[in-house]
Short mmCIF file of C-alpha atoms and ligand atoms in Angstrom, two decimals:
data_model
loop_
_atom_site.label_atom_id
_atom_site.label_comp_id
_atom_site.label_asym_id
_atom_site.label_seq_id
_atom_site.Cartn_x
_atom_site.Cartn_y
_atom_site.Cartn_z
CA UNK A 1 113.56 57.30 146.05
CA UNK A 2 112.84 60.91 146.15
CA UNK A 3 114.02 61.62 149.37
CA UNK A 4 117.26 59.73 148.10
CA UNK A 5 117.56 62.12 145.03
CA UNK A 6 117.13 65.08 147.39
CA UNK A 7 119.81 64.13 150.03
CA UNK A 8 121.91 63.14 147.29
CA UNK A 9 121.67 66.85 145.04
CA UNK A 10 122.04 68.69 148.59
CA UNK A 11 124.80 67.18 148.69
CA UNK A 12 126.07 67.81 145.43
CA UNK A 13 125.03 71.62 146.13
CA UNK A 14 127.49 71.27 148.60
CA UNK A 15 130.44 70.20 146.91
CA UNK A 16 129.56 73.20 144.59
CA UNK A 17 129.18 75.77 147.43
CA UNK A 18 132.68 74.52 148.92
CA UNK A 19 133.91 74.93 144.75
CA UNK A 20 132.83 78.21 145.90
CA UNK A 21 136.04 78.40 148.37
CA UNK A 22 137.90 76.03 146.46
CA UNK A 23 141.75 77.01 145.36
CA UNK A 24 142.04 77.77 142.08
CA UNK A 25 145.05 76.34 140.22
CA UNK A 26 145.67 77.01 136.63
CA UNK A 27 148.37 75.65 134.66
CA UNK A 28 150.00 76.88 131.75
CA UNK A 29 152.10 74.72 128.90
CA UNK A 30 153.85 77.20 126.90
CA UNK A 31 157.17 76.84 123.93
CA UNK A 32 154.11 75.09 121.96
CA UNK A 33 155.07 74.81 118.23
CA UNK A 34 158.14 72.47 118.12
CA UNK A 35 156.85 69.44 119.58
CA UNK A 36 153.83 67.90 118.17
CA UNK A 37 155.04 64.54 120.21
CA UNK A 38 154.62 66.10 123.66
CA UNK A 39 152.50 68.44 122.98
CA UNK A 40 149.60 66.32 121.93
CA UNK A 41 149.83 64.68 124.96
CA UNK A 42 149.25 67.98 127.09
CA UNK A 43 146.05 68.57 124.86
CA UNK A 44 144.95 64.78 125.93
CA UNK A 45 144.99 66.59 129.59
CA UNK A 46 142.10 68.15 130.99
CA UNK A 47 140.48 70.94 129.08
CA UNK A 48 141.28 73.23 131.68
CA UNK A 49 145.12 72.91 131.13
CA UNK A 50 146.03 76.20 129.08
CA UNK A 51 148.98 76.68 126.15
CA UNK A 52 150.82 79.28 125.20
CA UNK A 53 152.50 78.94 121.30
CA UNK A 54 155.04 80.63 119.69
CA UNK A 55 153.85 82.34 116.57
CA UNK A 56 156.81 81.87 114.31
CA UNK A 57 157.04 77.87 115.69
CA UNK A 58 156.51 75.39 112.94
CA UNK A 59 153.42 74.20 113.98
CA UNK A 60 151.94 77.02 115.39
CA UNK A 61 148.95 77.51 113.32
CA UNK A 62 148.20 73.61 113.43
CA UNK A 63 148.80 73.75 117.14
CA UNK A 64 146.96 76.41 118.55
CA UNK A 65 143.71 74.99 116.23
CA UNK A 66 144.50 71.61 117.60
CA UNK A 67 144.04 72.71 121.51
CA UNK A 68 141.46 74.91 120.42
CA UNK A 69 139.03 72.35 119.10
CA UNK A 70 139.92 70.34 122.39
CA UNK A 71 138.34 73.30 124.57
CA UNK A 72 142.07 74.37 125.65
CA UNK A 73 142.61 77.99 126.61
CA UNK A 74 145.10 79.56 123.63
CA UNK A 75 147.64 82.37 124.87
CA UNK A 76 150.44 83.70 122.24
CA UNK A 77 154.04 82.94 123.64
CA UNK A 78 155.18 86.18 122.28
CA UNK A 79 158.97 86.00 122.57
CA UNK A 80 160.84 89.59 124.47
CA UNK A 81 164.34 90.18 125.17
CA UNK A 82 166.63 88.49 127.73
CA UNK A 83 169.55 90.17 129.63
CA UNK A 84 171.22 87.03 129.12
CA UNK A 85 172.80 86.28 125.65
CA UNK A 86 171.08 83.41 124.19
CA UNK A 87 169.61 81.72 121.12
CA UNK A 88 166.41 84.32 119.72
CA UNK A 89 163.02 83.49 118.14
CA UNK A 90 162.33 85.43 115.27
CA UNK A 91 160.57 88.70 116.10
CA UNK A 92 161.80 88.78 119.65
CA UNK A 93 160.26 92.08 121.12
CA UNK A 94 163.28 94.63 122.58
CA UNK A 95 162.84 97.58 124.82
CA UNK A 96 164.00 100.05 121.88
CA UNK A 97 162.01 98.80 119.42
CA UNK A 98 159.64 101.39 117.70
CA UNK A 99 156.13 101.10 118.61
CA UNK A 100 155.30 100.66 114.76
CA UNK A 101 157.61 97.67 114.89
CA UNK A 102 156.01 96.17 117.90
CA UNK A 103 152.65 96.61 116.71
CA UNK A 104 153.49 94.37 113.94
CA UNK A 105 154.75 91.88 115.37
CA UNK A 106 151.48 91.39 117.88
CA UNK A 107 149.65 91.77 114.75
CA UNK A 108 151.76 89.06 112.90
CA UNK A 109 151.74 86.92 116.20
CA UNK A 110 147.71 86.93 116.52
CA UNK A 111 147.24 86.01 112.56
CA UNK A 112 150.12 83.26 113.39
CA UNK A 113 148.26 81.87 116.44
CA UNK A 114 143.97 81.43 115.76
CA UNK A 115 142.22 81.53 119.09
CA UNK A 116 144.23 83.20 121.59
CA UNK A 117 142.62 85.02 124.18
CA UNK A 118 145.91 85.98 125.85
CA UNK A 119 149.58 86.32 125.81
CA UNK A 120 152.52 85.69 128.32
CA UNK A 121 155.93 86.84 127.60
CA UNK A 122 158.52 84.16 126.69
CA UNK A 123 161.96 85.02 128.33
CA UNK A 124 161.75 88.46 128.42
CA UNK A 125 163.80 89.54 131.50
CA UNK A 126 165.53 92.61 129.64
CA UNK A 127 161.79 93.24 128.19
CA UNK A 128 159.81 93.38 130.75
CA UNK A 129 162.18 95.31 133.04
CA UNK A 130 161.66 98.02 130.84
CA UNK A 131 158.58 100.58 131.57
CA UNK A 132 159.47 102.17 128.48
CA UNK A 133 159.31 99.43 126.57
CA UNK A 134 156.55 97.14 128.30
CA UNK A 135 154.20 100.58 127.80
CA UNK A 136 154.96 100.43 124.27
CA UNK A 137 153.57 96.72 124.29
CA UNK A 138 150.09 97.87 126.42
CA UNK A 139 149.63 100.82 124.33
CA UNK A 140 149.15 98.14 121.47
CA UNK A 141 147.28 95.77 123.57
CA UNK A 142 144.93 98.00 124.28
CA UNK A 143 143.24 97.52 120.82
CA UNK A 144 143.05 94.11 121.49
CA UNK A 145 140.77 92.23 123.89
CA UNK A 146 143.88 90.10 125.37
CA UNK A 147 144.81 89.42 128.65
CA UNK A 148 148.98 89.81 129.72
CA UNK A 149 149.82 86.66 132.14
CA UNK A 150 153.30 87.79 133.12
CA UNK A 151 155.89 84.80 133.10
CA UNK A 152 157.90 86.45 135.89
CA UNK A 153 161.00 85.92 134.28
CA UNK A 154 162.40 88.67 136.72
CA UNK A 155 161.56 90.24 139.72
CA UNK A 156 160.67 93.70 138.88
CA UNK A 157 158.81 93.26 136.35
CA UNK A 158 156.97 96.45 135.28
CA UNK A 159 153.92 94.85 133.62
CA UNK A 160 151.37 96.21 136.27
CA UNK A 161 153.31 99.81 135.86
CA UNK A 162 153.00 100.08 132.10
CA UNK A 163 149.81 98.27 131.74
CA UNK A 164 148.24 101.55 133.61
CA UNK A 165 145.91 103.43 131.93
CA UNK A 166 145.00 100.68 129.65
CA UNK A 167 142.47 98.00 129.57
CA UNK A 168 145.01 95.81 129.35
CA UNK A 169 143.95 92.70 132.41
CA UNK A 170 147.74 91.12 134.12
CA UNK A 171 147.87 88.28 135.92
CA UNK A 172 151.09 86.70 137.18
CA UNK A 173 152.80 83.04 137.16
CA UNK A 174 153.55 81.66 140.51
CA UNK A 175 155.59 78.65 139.86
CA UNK A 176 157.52 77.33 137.22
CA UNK A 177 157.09 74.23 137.39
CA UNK A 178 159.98 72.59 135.32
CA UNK A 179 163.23 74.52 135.93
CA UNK A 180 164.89 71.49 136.19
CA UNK A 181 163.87 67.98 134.33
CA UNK A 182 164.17 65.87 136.69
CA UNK A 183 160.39 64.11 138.18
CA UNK A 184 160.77 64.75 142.03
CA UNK A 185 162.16 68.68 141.26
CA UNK A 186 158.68 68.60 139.32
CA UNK A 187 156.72 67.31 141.10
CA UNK A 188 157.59 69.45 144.05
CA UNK A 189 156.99 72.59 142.46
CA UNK A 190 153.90 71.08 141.39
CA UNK A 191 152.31 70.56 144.79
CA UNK A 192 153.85 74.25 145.74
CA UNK A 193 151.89 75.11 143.20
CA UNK A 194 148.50 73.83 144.90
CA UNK A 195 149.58 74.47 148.53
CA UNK A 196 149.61 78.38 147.01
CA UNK A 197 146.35 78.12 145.82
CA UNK A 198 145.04 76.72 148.77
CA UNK A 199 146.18 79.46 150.54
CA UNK A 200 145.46 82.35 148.67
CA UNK A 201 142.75 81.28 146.52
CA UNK A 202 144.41 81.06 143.20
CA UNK A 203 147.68 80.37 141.17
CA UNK A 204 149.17 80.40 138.45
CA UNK A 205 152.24 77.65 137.47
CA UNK A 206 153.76 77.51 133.57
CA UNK A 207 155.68 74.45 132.78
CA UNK A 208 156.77 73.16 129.39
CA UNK A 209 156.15 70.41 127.28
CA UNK A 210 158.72 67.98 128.32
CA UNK A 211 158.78 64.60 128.35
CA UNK A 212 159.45 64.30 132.56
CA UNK A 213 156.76 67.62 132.54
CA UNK A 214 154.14 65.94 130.81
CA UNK A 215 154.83 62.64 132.61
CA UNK A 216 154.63 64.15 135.91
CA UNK A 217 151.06 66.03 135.06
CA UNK A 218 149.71 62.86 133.90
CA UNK A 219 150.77 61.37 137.54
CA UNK A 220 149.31 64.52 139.60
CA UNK A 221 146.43 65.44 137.74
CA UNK A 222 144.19 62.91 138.85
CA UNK A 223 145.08 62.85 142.18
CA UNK A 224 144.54 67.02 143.01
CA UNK A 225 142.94 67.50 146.20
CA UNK A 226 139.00 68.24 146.32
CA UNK A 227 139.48 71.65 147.43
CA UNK A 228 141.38 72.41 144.20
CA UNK A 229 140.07 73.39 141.20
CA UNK A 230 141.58 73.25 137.94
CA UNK A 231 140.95 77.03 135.94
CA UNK A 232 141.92 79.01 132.88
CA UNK A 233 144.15 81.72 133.31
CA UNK A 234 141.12 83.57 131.82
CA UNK A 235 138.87 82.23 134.94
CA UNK A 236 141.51 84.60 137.05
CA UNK A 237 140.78 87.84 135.80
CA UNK A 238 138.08 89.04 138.17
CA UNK A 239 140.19 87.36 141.83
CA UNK A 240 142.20 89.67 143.80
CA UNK A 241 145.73 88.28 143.02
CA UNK A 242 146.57 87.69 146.95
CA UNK A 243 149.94 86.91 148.12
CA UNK A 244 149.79 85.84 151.97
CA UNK A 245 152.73 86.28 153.87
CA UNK A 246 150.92 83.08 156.07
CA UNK A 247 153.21 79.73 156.06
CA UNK A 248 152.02 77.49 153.78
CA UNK A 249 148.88 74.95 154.61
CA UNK A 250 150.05 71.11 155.23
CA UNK A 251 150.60 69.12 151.52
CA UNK A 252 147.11 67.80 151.34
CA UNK A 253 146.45 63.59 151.21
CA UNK A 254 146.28 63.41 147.43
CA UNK A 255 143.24 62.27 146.34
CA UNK A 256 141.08 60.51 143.97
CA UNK A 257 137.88 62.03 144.92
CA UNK A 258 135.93 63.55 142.65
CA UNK A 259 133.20 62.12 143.98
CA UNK A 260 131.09 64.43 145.53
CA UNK A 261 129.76 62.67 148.96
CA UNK A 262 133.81 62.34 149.30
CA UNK A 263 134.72 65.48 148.35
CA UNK A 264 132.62 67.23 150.76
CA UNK A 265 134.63 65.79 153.83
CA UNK A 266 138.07 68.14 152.96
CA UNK A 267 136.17 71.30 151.87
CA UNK A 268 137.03 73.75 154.16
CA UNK A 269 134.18 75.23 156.29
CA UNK A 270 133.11 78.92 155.63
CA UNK A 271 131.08 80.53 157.17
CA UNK A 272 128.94 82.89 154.98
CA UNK A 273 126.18 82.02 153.13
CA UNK A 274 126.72 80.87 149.04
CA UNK A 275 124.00 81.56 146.73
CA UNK A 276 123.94 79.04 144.61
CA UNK A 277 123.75 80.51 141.45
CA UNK A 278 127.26 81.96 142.07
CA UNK A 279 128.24 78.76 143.50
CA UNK A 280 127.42 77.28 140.53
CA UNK A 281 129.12 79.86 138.22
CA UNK A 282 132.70 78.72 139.57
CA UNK A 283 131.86 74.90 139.22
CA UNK A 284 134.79 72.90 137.93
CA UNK A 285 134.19 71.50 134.35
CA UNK A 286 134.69 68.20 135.99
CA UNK A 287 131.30 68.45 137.48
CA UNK A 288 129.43 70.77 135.52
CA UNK A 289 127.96 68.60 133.45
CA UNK A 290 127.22 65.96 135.62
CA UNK A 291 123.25 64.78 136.60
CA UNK A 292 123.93 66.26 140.28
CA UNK A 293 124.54 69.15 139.07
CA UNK A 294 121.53 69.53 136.25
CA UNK A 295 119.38 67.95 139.69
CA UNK A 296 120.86 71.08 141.46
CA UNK A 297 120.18 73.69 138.82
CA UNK A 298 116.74 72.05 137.86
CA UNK A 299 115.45 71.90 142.18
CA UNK A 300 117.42 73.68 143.96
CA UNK A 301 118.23 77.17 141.89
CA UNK A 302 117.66 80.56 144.27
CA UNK A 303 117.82 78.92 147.36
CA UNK A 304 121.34 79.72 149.50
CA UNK A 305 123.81 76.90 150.98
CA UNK A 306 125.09 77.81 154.21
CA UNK A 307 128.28 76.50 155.32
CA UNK A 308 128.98 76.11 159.15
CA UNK A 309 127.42 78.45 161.36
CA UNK A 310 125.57 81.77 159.97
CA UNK A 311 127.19 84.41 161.99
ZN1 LIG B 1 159.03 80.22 126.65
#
C-alpha cells in the first residue's frame, strides 16, 4: 500500500514538474456589464477564465463582485478612442485629453469596477497609437498597482513605449478569439490560441461574451491538452513574452486527461532538473488542491524531479 502511494505521488510530482513546461493559456472575456445572461455563464467557467468590465456598463459594479466572489481575475475594460467612427462609451479616453481628465476617469473606472487588478484597453486603435497620449495614461497608472494587458487593437501600439519609466507591467493579447460569430471561425482561433502557447510558453486570447463564444468555451475547455495550462493574465507578468518565428507545433489530440498517470504521457520531455517547490508554484488550480498533490508537498518537498536525461 505504501509503495502504491509512493509510485502514485511520484507520479503526480511529475505531472507537476512537466506543469513546469506546460503552455500557459489565459483567456480573457471582456464588454462585461451588458449581459448578465452570458455573462454568468463565463463566471460558471473555470476560475482561471479572466473578465474585463466596462465601468460605466449597467451592471458593472454587480458584475465585477459577481466574478470576484467566484475567484475570477477582474481587469477594467477602460474604453480609448478608435480611428474608426463608431458608437462611444461614456468616458472614452482620447489622445488630447488633459492628463487631469484622464486621471479621473481611471479614478471613476476603479470605484466603478471593485476588484480589478488590471486593465486592457477597449477599442482604442486611435488611443493607443498615440505615445503622447498612452504616456499620459502610464503616468497615472503608475499610482496604481495595475497591470496594462494591451488588446492589440492595432499594430503599433505604443503601450511598451509610453509605459517606460513607469512601474506600469504590459502584457499583450494574442488572439481574438471571436471576430466573427460563427462556432468553427471560433473555435479555430481558439486552438491557435493553444498551439501559441505551446510554442512559446504563454498566450494571451480575449473573446467576448457571446452566445456562439461562450458556447464554444464550454465545448473546448474540457478537452485542453495536458500540456496546457489555464492562467490569469496576472500569472504572466514575470514570463518573457516570446514570439517564435518557429511554425506552429501539430493541433494536439484534444483531451480529457486531467488525470495525472495520463497526463504524464504528452508532457514534453525537458531536460533540466525542476525543483519541486517551483514546480509546484506554477501548478494548475485544477490540481492544486488535489490529495496527490498535498501527498507531494507533505513527502516529497526539497527533493528535485528530473526530466529525461541530466545533461
Ligand atoms: Zn471591448
Amino acid at each position: 500500500m505504501s509503495h502504491l502511494r509512493k509510485i502514485s505521488g511520484m507520479l503526480t510530482g511529475l505531472l507537476i514538474a512537466c506543469s513546469a513546461y506546460a503552455g500557459k493559456l489565459s483567456i480573457v472575456i471582456d464588454d462585461f456589464g451588458y449581459r448578465p445572461t452570458q455573462e454568468n455563464q463565463v463566471l460558471q467557467m473555470p476560475p482561471a477564465i479572466s473578465v474585463a468590465v466596462l465601468p460605466n456598463a449597467p451592471h458593472a459594479r454587480e458584475m465585477a463582485t459577481k466574478a470576484h466572489q467566484r475567484g475570477h481575475e477582474v481587469l477594467i475594460h477602460l474604453p480609448m478612442a478608435p480611428i474608426s467612427k463608431q458608437p462611444l462609451e461614456k468616458d472614452t479616453l482620447t489622445p488630447d485629453m488633459p492628463s487631469s481628465e484622464i486621471e479621473r476617469i481611471i479614478r471613476e473606472a476603479v470605484a466603478r469596477v471593485p476588484y480589478a487588478v488590471g486593465l486592457n484597453n477597449h477599442m482604442g486603435s486611435a488611443m493607443t497609437s498615440s505615445l503622447p497620449g498612452m504616456q499620459k495614461v502610464m503616468q497615472v497608472l503608475n499610482h496604481y498597482n495595475f497591470y496594462f494587458l494591451d488588446s492589440m487593437t492595432i499594430g503599433n501600439s505604443q503601450s511598451t513605449r509610453a509605459a517606460q519609466g513607469t512601474s506600469v507591467k504590459i502584457l499583450k493579447r494574442r488572439v481574438f478569439l471571436d471576430d466573427t460569430q460563427n462556432e468553427a471561425d471560433i473555435r479555430k482561433q481558439f486552438i491557435r490560441a493553444v498551439r501559441l502557447a505551446q510554442r512559446d510558453g504563454s498566450a494571451i486570447a480575449i473573446g467576448h461574451p457571446h452566445p456562439t463564444t461562450v458556447k464554444v468555451l464550454q465545448q473546448m475547455l474540457p478537452t485542453l491538452p495536458a500540456d496546457i495550462i489555464l492562467v490569469r493574465p496576472s500569472q504572466l507578468l514575470n514570463e518573457p513574452q516570446i514570439i517564435s518565428n518557429k511554425p506552429l507545433p501539430p493541433e494536439s489530440k484534444p483531451t480529457r486527461a486531467r488525470n495525472p498517470f495520463r497526463g504524464v504521457q504528452i508532457c514534453p520531455v525537458k531536460v533540466l532538473p525542476v525543483p519541486a517547490i517551483h514546480a509546484l508554484g506554477v501548478v494548475a488550480d485544477s490540481i492544486t488542491d488535489s490529495a496527490g498533490v498535498r501527498y507531494i508537498k507533505t513527502n516529497f518537498s526539497g527533493l528535485t524531479f528530473t526530466l529525461g536525461n541530466t545533461p
